[in-house]
Short mmCIF file of C-alpha atoms and ligand atoms in Angstrom, two decimals:
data_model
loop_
_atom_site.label_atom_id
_atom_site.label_comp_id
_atom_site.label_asym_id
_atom_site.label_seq_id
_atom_site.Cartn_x
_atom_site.Cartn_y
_atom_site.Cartn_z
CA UNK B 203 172.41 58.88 360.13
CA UNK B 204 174.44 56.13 361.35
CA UNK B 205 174.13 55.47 365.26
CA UNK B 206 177.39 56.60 367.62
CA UNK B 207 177.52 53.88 370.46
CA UNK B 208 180.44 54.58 372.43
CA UNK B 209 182.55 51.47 373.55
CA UNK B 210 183.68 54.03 376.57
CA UNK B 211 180.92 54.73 379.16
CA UNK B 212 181.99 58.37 379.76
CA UNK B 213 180.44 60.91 377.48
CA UNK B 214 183.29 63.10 377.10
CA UNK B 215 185.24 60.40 375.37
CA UNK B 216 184.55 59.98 371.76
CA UNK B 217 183.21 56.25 370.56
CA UNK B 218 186.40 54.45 369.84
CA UNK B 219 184.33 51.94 367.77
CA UNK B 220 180.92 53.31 365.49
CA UNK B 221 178.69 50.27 364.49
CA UNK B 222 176.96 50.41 361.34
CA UNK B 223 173.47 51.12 361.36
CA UNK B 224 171.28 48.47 359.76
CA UNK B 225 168.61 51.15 358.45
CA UNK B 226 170.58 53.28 356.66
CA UNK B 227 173.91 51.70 356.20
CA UNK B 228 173.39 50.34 352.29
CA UNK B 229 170.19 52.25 351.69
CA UNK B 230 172.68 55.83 352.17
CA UNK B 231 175.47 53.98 350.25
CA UNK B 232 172.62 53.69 347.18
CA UNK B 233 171.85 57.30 347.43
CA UNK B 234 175.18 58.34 347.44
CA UNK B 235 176.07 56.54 344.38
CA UNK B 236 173.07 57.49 342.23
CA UNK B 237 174.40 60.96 343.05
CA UNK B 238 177.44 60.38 341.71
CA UNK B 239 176.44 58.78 338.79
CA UNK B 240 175.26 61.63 337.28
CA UNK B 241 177.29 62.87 334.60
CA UNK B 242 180.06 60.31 335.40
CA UNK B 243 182.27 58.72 332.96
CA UNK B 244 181.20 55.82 334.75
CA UNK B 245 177.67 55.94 335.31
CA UNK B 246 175.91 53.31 333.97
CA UNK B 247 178.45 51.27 336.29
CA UNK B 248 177.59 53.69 339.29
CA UNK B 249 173.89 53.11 339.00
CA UNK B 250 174.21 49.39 338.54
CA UNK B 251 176.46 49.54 342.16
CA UNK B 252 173.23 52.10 343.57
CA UNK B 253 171.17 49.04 342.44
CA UNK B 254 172.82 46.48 344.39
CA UNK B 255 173.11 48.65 347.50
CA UNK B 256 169.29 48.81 347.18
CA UNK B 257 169.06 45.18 346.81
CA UNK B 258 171.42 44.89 350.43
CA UNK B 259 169.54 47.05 352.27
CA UNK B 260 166.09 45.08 351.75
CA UNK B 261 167.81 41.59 351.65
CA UNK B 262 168.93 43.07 355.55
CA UNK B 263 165.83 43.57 356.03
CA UNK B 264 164.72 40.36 355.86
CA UNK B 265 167.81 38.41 356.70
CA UNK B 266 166.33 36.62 360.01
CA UNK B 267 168.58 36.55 363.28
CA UNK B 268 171.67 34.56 362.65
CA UNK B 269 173.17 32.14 364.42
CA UNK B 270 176.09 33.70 367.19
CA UNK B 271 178.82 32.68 368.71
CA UNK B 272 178.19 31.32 372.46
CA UNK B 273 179.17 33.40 376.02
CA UNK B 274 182.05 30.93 376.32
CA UNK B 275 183.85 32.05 372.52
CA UNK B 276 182.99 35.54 372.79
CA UNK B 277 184.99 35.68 376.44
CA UNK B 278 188.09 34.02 374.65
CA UNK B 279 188.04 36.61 372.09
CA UNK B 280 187.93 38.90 374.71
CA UNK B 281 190.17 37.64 376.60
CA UNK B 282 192.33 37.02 374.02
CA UNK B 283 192.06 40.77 372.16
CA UNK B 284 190.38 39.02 369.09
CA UNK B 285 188.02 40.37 367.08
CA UNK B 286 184.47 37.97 368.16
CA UNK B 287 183.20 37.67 364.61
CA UNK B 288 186.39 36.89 363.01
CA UNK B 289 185.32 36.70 358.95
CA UNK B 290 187.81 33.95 358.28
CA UNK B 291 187.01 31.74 361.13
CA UNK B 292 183.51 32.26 361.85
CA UNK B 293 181.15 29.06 360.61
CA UNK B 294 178.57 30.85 358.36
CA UNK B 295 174.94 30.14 358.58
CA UNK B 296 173.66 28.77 355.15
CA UNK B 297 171.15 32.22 355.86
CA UNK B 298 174.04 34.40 353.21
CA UNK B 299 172.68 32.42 350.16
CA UNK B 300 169.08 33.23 351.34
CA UNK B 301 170.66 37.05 351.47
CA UNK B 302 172.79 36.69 348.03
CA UNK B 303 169.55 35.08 345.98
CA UNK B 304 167.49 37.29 347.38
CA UNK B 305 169.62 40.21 345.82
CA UNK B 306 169.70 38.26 342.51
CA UNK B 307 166.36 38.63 342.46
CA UNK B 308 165.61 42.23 342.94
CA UNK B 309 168.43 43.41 340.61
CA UNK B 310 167.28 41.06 337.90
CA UNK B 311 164.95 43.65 336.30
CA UNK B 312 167.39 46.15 336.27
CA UNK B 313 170.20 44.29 334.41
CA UNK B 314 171.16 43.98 330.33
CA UNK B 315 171.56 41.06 328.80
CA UNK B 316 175.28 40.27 329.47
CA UNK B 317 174.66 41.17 333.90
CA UNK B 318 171.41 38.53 333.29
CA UNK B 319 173.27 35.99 332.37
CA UNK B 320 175.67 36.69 334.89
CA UNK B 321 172.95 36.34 337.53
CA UNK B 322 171.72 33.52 336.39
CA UNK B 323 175.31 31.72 336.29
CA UNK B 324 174.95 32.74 340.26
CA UNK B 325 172.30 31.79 341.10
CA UNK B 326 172.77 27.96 339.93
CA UNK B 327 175.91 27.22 341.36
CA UNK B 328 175.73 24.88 344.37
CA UNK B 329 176.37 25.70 347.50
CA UNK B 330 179.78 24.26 348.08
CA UNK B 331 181.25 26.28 345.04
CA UNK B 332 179.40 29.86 346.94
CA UNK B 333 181.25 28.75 350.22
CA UNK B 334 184.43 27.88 348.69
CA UNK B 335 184.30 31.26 347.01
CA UNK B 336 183.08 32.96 349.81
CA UNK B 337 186.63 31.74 351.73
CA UNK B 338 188.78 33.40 349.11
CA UNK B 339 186.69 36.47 349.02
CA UNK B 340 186.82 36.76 353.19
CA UNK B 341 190.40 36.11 352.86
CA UNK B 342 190.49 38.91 350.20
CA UNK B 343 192.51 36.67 347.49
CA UNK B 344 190.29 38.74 344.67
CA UNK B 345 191.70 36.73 341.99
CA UNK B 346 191.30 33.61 339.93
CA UNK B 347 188.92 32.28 337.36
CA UNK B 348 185.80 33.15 339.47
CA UNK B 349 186.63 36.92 340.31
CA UNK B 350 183.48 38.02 337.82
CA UNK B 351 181.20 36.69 340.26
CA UNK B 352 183.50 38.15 343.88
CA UNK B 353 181.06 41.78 343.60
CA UNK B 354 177.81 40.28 344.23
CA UNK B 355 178.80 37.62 346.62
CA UNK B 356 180.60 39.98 348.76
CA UNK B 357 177.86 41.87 348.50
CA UNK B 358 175.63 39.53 349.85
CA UNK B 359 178.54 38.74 352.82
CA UNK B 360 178.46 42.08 354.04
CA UNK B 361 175.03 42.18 354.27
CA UNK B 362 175.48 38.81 356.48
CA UNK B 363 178.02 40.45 358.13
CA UNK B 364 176.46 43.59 358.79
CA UNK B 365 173.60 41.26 360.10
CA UNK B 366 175.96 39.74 362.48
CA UNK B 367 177.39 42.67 364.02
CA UNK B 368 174.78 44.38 364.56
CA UNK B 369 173.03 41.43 366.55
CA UNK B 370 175.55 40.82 369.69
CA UNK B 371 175.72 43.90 372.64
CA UNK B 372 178.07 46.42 372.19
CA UNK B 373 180.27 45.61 375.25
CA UNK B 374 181.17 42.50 372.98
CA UNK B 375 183.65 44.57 371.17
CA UNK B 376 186.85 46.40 372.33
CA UNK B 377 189.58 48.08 370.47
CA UNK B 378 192.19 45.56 369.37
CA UNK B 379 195.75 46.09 369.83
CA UNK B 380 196.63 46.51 366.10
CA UNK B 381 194.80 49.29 364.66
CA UNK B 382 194.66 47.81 360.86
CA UNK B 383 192.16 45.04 361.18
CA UNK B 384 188.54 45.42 362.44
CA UNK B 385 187.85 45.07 366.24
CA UNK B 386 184.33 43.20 365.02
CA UNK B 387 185.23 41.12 362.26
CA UNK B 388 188.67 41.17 361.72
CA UNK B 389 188.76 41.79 358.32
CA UNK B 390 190.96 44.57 356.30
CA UNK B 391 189.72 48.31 356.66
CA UNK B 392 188.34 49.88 352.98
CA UNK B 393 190.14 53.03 353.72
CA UNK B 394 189.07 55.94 356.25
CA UNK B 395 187.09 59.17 356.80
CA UNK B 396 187.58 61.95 358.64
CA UNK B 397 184.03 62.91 360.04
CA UNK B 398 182.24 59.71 360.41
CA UNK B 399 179.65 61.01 362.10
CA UNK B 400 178.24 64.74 362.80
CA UNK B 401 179.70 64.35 366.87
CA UNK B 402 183.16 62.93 365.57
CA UNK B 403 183.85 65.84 363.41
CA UNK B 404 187.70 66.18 363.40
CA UNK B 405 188.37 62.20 364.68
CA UNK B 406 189.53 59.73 361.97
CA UNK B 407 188.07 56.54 361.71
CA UNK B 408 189.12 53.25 359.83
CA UNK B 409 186.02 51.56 358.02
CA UNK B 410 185.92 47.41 357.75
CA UNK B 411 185.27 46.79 354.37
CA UNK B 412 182.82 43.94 354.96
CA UNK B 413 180.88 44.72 358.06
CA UNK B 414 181.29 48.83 357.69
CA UNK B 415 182.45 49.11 361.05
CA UNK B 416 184.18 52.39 361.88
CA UNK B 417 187.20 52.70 364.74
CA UNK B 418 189.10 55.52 365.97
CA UNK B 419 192.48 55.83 364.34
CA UNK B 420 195.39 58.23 364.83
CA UNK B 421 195.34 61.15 361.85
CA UNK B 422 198.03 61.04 359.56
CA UNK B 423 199.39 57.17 359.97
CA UNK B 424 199.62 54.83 357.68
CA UNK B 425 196.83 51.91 357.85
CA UNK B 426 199.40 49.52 356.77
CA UNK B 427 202.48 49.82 358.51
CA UNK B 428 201.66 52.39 360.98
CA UNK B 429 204.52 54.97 359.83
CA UNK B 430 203.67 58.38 361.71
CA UNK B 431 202.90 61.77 359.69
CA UNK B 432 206.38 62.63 358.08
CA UNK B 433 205.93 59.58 356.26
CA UNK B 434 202.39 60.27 355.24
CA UNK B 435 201.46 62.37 351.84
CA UNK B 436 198.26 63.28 350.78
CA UNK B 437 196.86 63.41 346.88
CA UNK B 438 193.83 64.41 345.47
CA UNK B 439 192.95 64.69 341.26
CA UNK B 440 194.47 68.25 340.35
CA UNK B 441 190.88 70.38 339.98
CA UNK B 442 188.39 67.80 341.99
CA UNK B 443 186.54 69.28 344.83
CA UNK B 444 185.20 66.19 346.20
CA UNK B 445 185.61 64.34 349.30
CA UNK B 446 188.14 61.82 348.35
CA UNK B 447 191.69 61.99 349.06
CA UNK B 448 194.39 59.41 348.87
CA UNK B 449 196.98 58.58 351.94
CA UNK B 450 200.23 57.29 350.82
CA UNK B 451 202.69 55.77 352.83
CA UNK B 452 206.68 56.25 352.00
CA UNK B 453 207.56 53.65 354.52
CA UNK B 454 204.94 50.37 353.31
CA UNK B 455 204.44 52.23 350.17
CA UNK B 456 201.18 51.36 350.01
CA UNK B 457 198.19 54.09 349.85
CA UNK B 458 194.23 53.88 351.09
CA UNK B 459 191.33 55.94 350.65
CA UNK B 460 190.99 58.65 352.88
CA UNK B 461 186.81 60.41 352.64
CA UNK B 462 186.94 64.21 354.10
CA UNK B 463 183.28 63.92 354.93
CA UNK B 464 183.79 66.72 357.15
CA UNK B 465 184.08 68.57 353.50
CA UNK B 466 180.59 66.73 352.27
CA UNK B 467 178.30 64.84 354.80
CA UNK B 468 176.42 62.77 352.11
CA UNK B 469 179.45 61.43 350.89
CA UNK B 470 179.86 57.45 352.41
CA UNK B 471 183.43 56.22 351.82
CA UNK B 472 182.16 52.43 349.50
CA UNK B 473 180.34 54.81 347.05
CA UNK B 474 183.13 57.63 346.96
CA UNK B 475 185.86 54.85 346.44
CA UNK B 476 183.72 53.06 343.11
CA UNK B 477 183.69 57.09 342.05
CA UNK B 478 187.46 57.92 342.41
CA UNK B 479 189.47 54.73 340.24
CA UNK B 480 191.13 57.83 338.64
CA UNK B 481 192.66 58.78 341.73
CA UNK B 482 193.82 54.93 342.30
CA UNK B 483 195.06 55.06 338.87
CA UNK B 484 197.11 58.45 339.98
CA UNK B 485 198.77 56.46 343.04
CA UNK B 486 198.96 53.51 340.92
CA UNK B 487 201.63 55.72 338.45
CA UNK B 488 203.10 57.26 341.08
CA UNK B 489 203.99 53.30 342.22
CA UNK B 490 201.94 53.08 345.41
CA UNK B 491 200.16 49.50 346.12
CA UNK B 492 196.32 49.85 347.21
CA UNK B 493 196.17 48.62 350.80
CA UNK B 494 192.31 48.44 351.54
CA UNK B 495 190.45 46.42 349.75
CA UNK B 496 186.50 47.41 347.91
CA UNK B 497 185.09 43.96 348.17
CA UNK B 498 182.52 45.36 345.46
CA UNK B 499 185.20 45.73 342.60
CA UNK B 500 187.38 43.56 341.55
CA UNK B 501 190.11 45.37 338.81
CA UNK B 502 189.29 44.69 335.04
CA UNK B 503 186.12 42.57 336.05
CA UNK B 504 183.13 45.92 336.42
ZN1 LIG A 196 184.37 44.29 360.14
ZN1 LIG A 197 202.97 52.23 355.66
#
């Protein structure tokens, strides 16, 4: 279960801010995914994704402490209603290669011969051409000549990132005044899911889609734009009785992922989203833009 810290003191308020939970955060992402591998169209794909969420949670386990902002930054943020670990600003300790070749190395047994040589492309590139990609990835610019290798290395920045979050007091982090970037890290929410957690059954909550960071959200608004409910439609694949739903906006027109896990408590909202592309392809025809980015797949490169 992921741990409910509430940003508010009183206990009749829900959290307005869930922080991922560095035991079980990747390691029920991998679960999740081998489940829904079986009998997929996709699931030789799915279980090579439930690999590398295997290889995240034990490259977190290791990652040592990393290196934090000091009292005097984390005040401005504050201050300033900026999220403390901002992904685009934030110097990075070298300690994400450490994370990224450690992952290389536990998913090398499990790869054929065209993901090998993949990996091993990886894992020899120096460390200004992982840093310059690791910019365009935390700036979530998906594209270019490089996107084959954007899954594992933003794999391996989450796992930083969750690292990161995880290591400063909760009182560092408040809500933010705009609701569509992360209060922690700043970065763009995946989508969101109803039922985060077993004592937040009915409450929506946005998810960051590098540091997994959940945070309160109105039900029925748009992510994007913040258009209210009558501009707000709902789809789902005709038949499917799964968790995932799509939330279009006719304002932004733009859609995200929305994970009813209210409807199915072992669903987790990265491994759901990998398992639905038909229902982006849906939204996609009915000429909706994806607004949340899966930092794990990059179109036409899986
Ligand atoms: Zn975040
Ligand atoms: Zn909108």
């Amino acid at each position: 279960m992921q741990a409910t810290i509430p940003i508010a003191a009183s206990a009749s308020q829900p959290p307005t801010l869930i922080l991922p939970s560095p035991a079980s955060h990747f390691s029920q992402r991998a679960q999740r995914l081998e489940q829904l591998a079986q009998g997929h169209a996709l699931g030789d794909f799915l279980q090579f994704m439930a690999a590398l969420a295997r290889a995240q949670h034990a490259a977190l386990q290791q990652l040592a402490p990393p290196g934090l902002p000091d009292a005097a930054s984390l005040e401005r943020a504050r201050a300033h209603g900026m999220p403390p670990l901002a992904a685009q600003s934030l110097p990075r300790d070298a300690a994400w290669h450490s994370a990224l070749h450690w992952m290389l190395d536990a998913l090398a047994p499990t790869t054929n011969a065209a993901s090998a040589a993949l990996l091993a492309e990886l894992r020899a590139l120096p460390a200004e051409r992982l840093e310059a990609m690791a910019a365009r990835i935390l700036d979530t610019d998906l594209s270019g000549p490089d996107a084959r290798y954007y899954p594992l290395l933003a794999a391996a920045l989450q796992v930083y990132w969750v690292k990161l979050v995880t290591s400063l007091p909760l009182p560092t982090y408040a809500p933010l005044d705009v609701h569509n970037i992360c209060p922690a890290c700043g970065c763009l929410p995946l989508g969101s899911v109803i039922g985060a957690h077993a004592d937040v059954s009915g409450l929506r909550y946005a998810q960051c889609a590098l540091c997994g960071t959940q945070w309160n959200v109105t039900r029925a608004s748009c992510l994007a734009c913040g258009a209210g409910e009558d501009r707000v439609g709902y789809h789902s694949i005709e038949g499917s009785k799964g968790p995932m739903q799509a939330e279009s906006c006719d304002e932004c027109h733009s859609y995200f992922k929305l994970l009813r896990r209210d409807q199915d408590a072992s669903a987790d909202l990265t491994a759901d989203d990998l398992a639905s592309l038909t229902l982006d392809m849906l939204l996609d025809d009915a000429g909706f833009a994806r607004g949340g980015p899966n930092l794990l797949f990059v179109p036409g490169e899986s």
